[in-house]
PDB file of C-alpha atoms in Angstrom:
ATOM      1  CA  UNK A 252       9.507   0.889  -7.701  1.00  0.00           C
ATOM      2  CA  UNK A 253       9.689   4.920  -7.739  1.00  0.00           C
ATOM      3  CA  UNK A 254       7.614   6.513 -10.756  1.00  0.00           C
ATOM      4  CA  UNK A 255       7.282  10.210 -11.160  1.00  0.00           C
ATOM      5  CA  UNK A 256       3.440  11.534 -11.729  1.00  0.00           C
ATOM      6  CA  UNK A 257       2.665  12.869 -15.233  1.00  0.00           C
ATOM      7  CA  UNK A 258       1.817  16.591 -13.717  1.00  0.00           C
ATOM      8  CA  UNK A 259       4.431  16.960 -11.306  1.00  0.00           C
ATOM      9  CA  UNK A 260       8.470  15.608 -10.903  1.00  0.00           C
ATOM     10  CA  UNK A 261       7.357  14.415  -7.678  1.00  0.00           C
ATOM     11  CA  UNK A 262       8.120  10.747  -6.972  1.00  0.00           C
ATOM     12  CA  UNK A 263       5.638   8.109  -6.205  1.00  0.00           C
ATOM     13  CA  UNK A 264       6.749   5.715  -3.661  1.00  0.00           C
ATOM     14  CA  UNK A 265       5.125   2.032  -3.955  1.00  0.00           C
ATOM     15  CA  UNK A 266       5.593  -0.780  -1.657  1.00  0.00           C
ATOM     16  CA  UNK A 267       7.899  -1.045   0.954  1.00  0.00           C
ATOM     17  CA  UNK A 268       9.712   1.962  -0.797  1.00  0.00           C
ATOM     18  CA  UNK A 269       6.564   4.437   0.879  1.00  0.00           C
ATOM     19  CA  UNK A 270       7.630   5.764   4.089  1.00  0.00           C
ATOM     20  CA  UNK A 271       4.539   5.152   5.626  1.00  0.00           C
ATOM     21  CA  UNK A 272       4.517   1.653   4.822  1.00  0.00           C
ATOM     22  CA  UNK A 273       3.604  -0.612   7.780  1.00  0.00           C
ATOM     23  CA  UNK A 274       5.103  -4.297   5.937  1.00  0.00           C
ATOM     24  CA  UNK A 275       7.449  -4.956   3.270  1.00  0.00           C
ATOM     25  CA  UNK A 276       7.297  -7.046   0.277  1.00  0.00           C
ATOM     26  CA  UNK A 277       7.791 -10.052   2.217  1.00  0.00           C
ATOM     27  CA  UNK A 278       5.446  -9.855   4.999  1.00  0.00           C
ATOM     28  CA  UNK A 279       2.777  -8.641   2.607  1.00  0.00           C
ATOM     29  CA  UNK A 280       3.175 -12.109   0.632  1.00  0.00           C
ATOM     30  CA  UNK A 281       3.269 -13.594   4.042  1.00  0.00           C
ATOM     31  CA  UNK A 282       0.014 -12.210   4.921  1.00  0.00           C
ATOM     32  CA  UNK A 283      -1.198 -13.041   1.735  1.00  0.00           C
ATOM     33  CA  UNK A 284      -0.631 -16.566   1.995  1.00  0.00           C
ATOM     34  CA  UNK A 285      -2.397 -17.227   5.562  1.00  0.00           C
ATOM     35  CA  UNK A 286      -5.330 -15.713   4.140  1.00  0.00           C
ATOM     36  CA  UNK A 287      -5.897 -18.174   1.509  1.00  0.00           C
ATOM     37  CA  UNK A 288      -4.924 -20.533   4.072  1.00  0.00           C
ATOM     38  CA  UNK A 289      -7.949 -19.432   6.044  1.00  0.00           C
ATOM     39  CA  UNK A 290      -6.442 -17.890   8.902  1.00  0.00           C
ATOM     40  CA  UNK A 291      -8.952 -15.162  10.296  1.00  0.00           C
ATOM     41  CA  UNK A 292      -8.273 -11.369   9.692  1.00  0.00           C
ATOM     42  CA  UNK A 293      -8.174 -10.268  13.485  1.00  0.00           C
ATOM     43  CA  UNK A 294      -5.493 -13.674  13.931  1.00  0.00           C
ATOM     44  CA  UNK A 295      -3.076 -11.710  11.372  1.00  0.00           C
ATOM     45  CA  UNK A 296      -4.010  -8.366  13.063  1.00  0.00           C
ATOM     46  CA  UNK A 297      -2.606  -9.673  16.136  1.00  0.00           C
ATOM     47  CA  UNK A 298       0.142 -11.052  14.541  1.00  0.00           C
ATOM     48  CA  UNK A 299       1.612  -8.184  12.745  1.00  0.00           C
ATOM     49  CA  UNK A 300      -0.124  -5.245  15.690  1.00  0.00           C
ATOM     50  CA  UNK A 301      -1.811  -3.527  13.292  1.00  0.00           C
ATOM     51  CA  UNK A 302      -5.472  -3.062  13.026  1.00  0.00           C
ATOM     52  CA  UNK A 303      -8.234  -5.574  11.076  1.00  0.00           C
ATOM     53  CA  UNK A 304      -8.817  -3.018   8.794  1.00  0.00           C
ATOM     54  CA  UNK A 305      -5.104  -2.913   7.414  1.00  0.00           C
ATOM     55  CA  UNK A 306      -5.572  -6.618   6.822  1.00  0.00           C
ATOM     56  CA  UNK A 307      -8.872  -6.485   5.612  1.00  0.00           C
ATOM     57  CA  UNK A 308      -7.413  -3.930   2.977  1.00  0.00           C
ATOM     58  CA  UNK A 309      -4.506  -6.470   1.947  1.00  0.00           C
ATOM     59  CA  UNK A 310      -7.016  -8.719   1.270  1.00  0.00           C
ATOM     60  CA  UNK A 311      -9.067  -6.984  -0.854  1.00  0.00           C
ATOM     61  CA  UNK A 312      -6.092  -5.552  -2.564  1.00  0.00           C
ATOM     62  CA  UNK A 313      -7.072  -1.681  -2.105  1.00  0.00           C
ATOM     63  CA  UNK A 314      -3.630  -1.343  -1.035  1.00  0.00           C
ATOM     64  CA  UNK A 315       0.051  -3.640  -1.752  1.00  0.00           C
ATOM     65  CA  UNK A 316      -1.874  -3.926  -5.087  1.00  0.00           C
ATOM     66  CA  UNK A 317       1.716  -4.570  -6.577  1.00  0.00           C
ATOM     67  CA  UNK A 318       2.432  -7.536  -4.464  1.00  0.00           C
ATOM     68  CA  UNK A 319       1.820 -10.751  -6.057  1.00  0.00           C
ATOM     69  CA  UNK A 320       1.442 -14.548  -4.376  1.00  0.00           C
ATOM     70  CA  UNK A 321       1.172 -17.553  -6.033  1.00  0.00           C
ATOM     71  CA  UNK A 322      -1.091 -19.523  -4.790  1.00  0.00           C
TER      72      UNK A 322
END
């Protein structure tokens, strides 16, 4: 989803879309998932080679805010 900011014609880049992103849509939903399934932060950490604090961040949705599971 690209959306321009209201001061400037400058795209904003959500998601997978961001250039920095580490996961797309799909692993975010994945990670998502063994969360609620009780899988431990660091396990998913390990997982994906990223730190716990990237998870951690997923799962208090500060960031992939627009990804959605259904539990």
């Amino acid at each position: 989803m690209i959306e321009t900011r209201k001061s400037k014609d400058w795209p904003i880049f959500v998601g997978e879309n961001n250039p920095n992103s580490k996961f797309t849509n799909i692993q975010v939903s994945n990670i998502k998932e063994m969360l609620h399934e009780g899988i431990k932060q660091s396990d998913i950490a390990k997982m994906f080679n990223v730190s716990k604090s990237c998870i951690n961040k997923i799962s208090k949705n500060k960031s992939y805010k627009n990804i959605r599971h259904a539990y």
